[in-house]
PDB file of C-alpha atoms in Angstrom:
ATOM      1  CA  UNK A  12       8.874  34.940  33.200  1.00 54.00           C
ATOM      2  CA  UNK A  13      11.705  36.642  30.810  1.00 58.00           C
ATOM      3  CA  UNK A  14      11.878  35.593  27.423  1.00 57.00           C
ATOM      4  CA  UNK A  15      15.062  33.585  27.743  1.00 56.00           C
ATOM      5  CA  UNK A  16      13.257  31.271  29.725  1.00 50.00           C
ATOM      6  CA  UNK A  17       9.937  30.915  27.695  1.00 47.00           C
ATOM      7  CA  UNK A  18      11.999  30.395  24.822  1.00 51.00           C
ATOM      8  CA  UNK A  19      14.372  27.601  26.759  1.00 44.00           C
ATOM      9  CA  UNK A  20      10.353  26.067  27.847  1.00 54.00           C
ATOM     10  CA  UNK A  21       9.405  26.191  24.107  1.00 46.00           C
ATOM     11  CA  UNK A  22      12.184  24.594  23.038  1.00 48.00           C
ATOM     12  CA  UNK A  23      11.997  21.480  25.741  1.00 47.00           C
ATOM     13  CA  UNK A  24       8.406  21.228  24.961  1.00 48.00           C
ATOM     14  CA  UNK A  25       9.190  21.107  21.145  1.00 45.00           C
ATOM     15  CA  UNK A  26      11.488  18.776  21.498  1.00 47.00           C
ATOM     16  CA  UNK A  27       9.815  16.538  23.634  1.00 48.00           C
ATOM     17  CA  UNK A  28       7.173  16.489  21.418  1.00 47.00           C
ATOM     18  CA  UNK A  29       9.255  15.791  17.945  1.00 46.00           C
ATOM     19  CA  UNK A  30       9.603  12.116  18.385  1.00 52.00           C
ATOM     20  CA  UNK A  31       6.014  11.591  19.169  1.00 49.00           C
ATOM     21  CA  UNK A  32       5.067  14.343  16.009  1.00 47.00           C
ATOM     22  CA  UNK A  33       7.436  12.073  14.013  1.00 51.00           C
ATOM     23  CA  UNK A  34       5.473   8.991  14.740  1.00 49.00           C
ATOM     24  CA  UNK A  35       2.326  10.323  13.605  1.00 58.00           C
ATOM     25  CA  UNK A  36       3.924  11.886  10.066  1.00 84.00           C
ATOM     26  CA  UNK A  37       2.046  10.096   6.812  1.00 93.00           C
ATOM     27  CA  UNK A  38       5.028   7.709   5.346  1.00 94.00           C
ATOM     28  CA  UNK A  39       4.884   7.294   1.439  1.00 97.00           C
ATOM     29  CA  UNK A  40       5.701   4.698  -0.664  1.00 97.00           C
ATOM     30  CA  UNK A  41       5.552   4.620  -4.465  1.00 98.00           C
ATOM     31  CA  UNK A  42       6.904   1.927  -6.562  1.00 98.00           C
ATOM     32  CA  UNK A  43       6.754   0.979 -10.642  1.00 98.00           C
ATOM     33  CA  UNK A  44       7.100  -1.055 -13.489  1.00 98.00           C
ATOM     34  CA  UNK A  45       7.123  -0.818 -17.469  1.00 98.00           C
ATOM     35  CA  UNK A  46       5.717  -3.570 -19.074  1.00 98.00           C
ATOM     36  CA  UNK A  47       5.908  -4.785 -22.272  1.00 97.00           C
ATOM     37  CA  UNK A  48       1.763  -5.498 -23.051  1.00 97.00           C
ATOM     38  CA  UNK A  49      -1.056  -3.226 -23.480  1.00 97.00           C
ATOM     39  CA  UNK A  50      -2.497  -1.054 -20.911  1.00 98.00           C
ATOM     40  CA  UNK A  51      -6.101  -2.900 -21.657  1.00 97.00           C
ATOM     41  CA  UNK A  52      -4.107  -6.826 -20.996  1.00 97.00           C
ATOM     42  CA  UNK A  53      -2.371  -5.154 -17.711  1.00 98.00           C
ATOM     43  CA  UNK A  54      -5.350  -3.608 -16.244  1.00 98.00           C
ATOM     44  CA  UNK A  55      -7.689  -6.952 -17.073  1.00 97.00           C
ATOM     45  CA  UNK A  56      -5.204  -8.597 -14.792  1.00 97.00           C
ATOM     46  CA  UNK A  57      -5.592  -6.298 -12.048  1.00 97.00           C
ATOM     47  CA  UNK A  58      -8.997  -4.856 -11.573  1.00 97.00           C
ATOM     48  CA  UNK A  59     -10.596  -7.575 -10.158  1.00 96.00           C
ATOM     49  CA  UNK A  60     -10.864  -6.423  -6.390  1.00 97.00           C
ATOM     50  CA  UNK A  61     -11.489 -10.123  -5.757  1.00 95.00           C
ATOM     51  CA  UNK A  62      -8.265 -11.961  -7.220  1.00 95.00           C
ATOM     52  CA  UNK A  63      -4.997 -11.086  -6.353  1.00 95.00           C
ATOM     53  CA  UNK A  64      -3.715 -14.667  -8.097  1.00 94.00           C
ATOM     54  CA  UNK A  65      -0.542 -12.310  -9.513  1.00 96.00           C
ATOM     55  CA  UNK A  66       1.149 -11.642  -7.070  1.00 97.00           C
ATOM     56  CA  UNK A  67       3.616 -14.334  -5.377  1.00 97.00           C
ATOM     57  CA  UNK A  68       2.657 -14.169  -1.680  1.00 96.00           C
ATOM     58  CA  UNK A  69      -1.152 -14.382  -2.201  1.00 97.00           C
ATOM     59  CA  UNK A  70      -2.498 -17.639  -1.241  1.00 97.00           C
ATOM     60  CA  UNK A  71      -5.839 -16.798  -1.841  1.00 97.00           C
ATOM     61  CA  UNK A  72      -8.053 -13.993  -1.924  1.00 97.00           C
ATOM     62  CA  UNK A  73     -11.925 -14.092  -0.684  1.00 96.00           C
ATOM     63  CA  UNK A  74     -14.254 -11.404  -1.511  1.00 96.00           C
ATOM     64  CA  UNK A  75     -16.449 -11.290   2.076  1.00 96.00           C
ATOM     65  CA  UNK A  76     -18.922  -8.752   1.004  1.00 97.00           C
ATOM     66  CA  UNK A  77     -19.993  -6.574  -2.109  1.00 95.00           C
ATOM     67  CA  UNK A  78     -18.888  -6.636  -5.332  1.00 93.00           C
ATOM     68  CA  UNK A  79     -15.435  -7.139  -6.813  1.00 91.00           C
ATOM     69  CA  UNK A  80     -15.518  -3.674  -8.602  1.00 93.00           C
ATOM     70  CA  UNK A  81     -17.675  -2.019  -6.388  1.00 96.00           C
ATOM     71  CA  UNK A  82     -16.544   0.925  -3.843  1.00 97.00           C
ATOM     72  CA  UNK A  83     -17.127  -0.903  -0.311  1.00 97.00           C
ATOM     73  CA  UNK A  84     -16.271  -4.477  -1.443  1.00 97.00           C
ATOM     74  CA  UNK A  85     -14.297  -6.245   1.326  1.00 98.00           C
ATOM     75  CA  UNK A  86     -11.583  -9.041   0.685  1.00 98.00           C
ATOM     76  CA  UNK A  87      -9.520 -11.067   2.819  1.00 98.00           C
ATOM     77  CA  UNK A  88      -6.147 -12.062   1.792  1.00 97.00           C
ATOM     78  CA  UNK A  89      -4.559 -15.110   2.712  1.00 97.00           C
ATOM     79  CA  UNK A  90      -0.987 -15.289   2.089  1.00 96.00           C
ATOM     80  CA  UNK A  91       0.940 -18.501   1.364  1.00 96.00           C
ATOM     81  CA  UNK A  92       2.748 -18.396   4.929  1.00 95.00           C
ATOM     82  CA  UNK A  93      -0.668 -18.346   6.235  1.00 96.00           C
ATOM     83  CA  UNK A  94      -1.249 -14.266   7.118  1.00 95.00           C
ATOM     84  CA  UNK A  95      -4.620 -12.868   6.590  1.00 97.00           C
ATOM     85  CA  UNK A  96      -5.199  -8.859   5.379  1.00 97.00           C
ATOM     86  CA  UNK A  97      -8.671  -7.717   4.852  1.00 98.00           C
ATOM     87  CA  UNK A  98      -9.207  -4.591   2.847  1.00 98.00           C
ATOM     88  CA  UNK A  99     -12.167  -2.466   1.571  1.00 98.00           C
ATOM     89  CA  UNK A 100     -12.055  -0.846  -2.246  1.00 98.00           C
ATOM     90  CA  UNK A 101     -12.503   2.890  -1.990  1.00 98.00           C
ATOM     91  CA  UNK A 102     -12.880   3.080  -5.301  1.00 98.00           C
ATOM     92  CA  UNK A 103     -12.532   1.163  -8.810  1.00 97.00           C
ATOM     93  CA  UNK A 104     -12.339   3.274 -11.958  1.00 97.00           C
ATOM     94  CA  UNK A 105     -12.148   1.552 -15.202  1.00 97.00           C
ATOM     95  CA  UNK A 106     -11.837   4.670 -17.283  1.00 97.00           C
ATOM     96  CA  UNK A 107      -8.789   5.383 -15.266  1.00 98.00           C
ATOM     97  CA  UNK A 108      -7.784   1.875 -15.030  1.00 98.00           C
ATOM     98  CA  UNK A 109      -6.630   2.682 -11.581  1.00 98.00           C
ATOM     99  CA  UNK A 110      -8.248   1.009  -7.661  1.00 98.00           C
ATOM    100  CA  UNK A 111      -7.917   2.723  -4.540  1.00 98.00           C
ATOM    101  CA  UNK A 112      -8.172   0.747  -1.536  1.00 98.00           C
ATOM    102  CA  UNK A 113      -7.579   0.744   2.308  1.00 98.00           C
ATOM    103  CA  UNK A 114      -6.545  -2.038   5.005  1.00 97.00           C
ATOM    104  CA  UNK A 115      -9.048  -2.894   7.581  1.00 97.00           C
ATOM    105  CA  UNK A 116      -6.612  -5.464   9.166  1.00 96.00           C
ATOM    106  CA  UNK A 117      -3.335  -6.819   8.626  1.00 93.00           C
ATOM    107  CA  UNK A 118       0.207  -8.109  10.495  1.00 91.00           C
ATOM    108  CA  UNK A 119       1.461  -5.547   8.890  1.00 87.00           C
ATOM    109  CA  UNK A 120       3.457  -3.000  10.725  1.00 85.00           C
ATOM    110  CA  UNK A 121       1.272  -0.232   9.274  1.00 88.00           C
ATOM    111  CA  UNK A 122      -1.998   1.999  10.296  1.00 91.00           C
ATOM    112  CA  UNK A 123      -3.926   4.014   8.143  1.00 94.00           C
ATOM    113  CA  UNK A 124      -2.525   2.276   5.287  1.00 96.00           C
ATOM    114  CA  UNK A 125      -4.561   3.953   1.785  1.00 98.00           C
ATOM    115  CA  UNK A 126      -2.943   2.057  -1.277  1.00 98.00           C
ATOM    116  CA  UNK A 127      -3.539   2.991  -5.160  1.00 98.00           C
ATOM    117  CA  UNK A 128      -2.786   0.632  -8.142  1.00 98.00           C
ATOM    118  CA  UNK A 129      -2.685   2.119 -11.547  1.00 98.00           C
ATOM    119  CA  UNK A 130      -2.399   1.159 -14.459  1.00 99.00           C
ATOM    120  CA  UNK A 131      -0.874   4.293 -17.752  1.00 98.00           C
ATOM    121  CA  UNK A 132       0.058   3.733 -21.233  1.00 97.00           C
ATOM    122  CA  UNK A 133       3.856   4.281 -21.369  1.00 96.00           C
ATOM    123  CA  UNK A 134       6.344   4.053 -24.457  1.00 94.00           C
ATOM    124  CA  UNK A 135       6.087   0.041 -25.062  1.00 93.00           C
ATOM    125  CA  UNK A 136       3.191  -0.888 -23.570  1.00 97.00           C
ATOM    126  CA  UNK A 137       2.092   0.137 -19.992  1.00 98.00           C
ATOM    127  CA  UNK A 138       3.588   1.336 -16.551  1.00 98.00           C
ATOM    128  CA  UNK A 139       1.957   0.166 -13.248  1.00 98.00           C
ATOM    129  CA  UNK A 140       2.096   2.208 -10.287  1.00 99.00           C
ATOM    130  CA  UNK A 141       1.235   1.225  -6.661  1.00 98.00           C
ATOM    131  CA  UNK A 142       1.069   3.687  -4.185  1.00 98.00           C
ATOM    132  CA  UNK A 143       0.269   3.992  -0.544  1.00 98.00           C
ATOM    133  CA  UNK A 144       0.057   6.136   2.606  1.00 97.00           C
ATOM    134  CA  UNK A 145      -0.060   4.763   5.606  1.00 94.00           C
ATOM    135  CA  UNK A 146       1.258   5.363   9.613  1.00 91.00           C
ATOM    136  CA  UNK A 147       3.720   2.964  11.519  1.00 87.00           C
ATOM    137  CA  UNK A 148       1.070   0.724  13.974  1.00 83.00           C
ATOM    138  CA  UNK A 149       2.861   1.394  17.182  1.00 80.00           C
ATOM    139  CA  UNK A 150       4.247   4.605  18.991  1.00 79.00           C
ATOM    140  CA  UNK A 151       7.030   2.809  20.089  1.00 80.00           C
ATOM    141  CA  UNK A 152       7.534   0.158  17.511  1.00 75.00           C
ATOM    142  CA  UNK A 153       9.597  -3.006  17.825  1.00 78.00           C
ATOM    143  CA  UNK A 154      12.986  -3.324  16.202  1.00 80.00           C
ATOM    144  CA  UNK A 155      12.151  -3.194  12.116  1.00 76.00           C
ATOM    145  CA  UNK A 156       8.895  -2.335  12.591  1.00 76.00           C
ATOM    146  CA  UNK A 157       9.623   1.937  12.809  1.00 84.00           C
ATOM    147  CA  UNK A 158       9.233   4.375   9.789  1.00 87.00           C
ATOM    148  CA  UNK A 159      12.174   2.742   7.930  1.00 87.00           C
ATOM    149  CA  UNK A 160      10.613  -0.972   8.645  1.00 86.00           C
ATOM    150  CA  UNK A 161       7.327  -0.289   8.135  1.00 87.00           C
ATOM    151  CA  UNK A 162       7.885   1.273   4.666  1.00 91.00           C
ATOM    152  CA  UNK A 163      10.400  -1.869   4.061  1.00 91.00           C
ATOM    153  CA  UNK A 164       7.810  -3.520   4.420  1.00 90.00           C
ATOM    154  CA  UNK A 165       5.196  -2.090   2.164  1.00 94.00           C
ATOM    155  CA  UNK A 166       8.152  -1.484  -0.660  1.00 95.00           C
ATOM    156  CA  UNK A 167       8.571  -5.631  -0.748  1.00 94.00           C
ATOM    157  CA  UNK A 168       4.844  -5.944  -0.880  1.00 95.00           C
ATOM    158  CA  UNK A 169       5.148  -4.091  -4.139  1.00 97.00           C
ATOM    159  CA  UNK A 170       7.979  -4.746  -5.683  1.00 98.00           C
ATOM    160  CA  UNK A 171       7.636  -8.494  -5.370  1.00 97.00           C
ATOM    161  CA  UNK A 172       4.128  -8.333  -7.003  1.00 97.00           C
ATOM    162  CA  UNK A 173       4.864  -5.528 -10.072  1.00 98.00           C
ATOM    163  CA  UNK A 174       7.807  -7.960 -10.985  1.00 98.00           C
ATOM    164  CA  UNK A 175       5.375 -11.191 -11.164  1.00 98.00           C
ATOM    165  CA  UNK A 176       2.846  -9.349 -12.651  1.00 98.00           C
ATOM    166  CA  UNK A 177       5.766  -8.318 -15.373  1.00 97.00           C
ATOM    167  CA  UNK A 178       6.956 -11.906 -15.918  1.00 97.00           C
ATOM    168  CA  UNK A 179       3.296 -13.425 -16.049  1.00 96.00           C
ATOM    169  CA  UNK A 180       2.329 -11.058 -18.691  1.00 96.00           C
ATOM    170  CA  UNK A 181       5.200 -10.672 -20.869  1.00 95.00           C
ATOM    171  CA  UNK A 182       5.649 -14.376 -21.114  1.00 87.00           C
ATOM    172  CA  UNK A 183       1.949 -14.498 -22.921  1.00 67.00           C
TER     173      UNK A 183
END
């Protein structure tokens, strides 16, 4: 074989490949908020593994096994449309004021889904940040539910919840 045509095979096989490569590629999402209380009030009203009462879709949330600031607890999320998530804290780090947790399942058009919630001191008061890594669920997802959907998606989650959890505390 001459190198033109290994180089033509590479480039069919690369480029076969790229779309199911791009599937696979870790998505990111990051989002924030300043608010105008303590770092100590915010983080009170976030570290329990067991509540998620703040934010706006949460129905209710069930801790299923182990303990609400323990790594291995497991919740299950019931939102107020009637969708269930169940999750497992990685870890729970008051010092840090930050939680790390991961789904187990969820409708959500996500995989591999890692999430992060902390909580810094910032000029004013505090900044929350709520971070995730995750994988679209399907290799060949269904309209809004690819790369741009799925991280939609998870954006909504978070921005929804960081701006009730500003207006709840702030208006103590």
């Amino acid at each position: 074989m001459n190198n033109k045509a290994a180089i033509l095979i590479a480039t069919l096989a690369l480029a076969a490949a790229t779309p199911a490569l791009a599937a696979r590629q870790p998505l990111k999402v990051t989002e924030h908020i300043d608010i105008s209380a303590p770092p100590a009030k915010v983080w009170e009203a976030v570290r329990d593994f067991g509540n998620l009462a703040w934010h706006p879709a949460v129905g209710s949330t069930t801790l299923d096994k182990g303990t609400k600031d323990k790594r291995g607890a497991v919740r299950t999320i019931t939102t107020k449309d009637g969708a269930k998530l169940v999750e497992e804290l990685l870890s729970h780090q008051d010092s840090t004021r930050s939680l790390k947790y991961r789904i187990i399942d969820s409708p959500l058009p996500v995989s591999d889904y890692v999430s992060t919630l902390k909580v810094k001191a910032a000029k004013g008061g505090s900044r929350v940040e709520w971070s995730s890594t995750f994988k679209r669920k399907d290799e060949k997802p269904a309209e809004g539910a690819d790369n741009v959907g799925a991280k939609k998606a998870v954006a909504g989650i978070y921005t929804s919840g960081l701006g009730a959890l500003k207006q709840q505390l702030e208006a103590k």
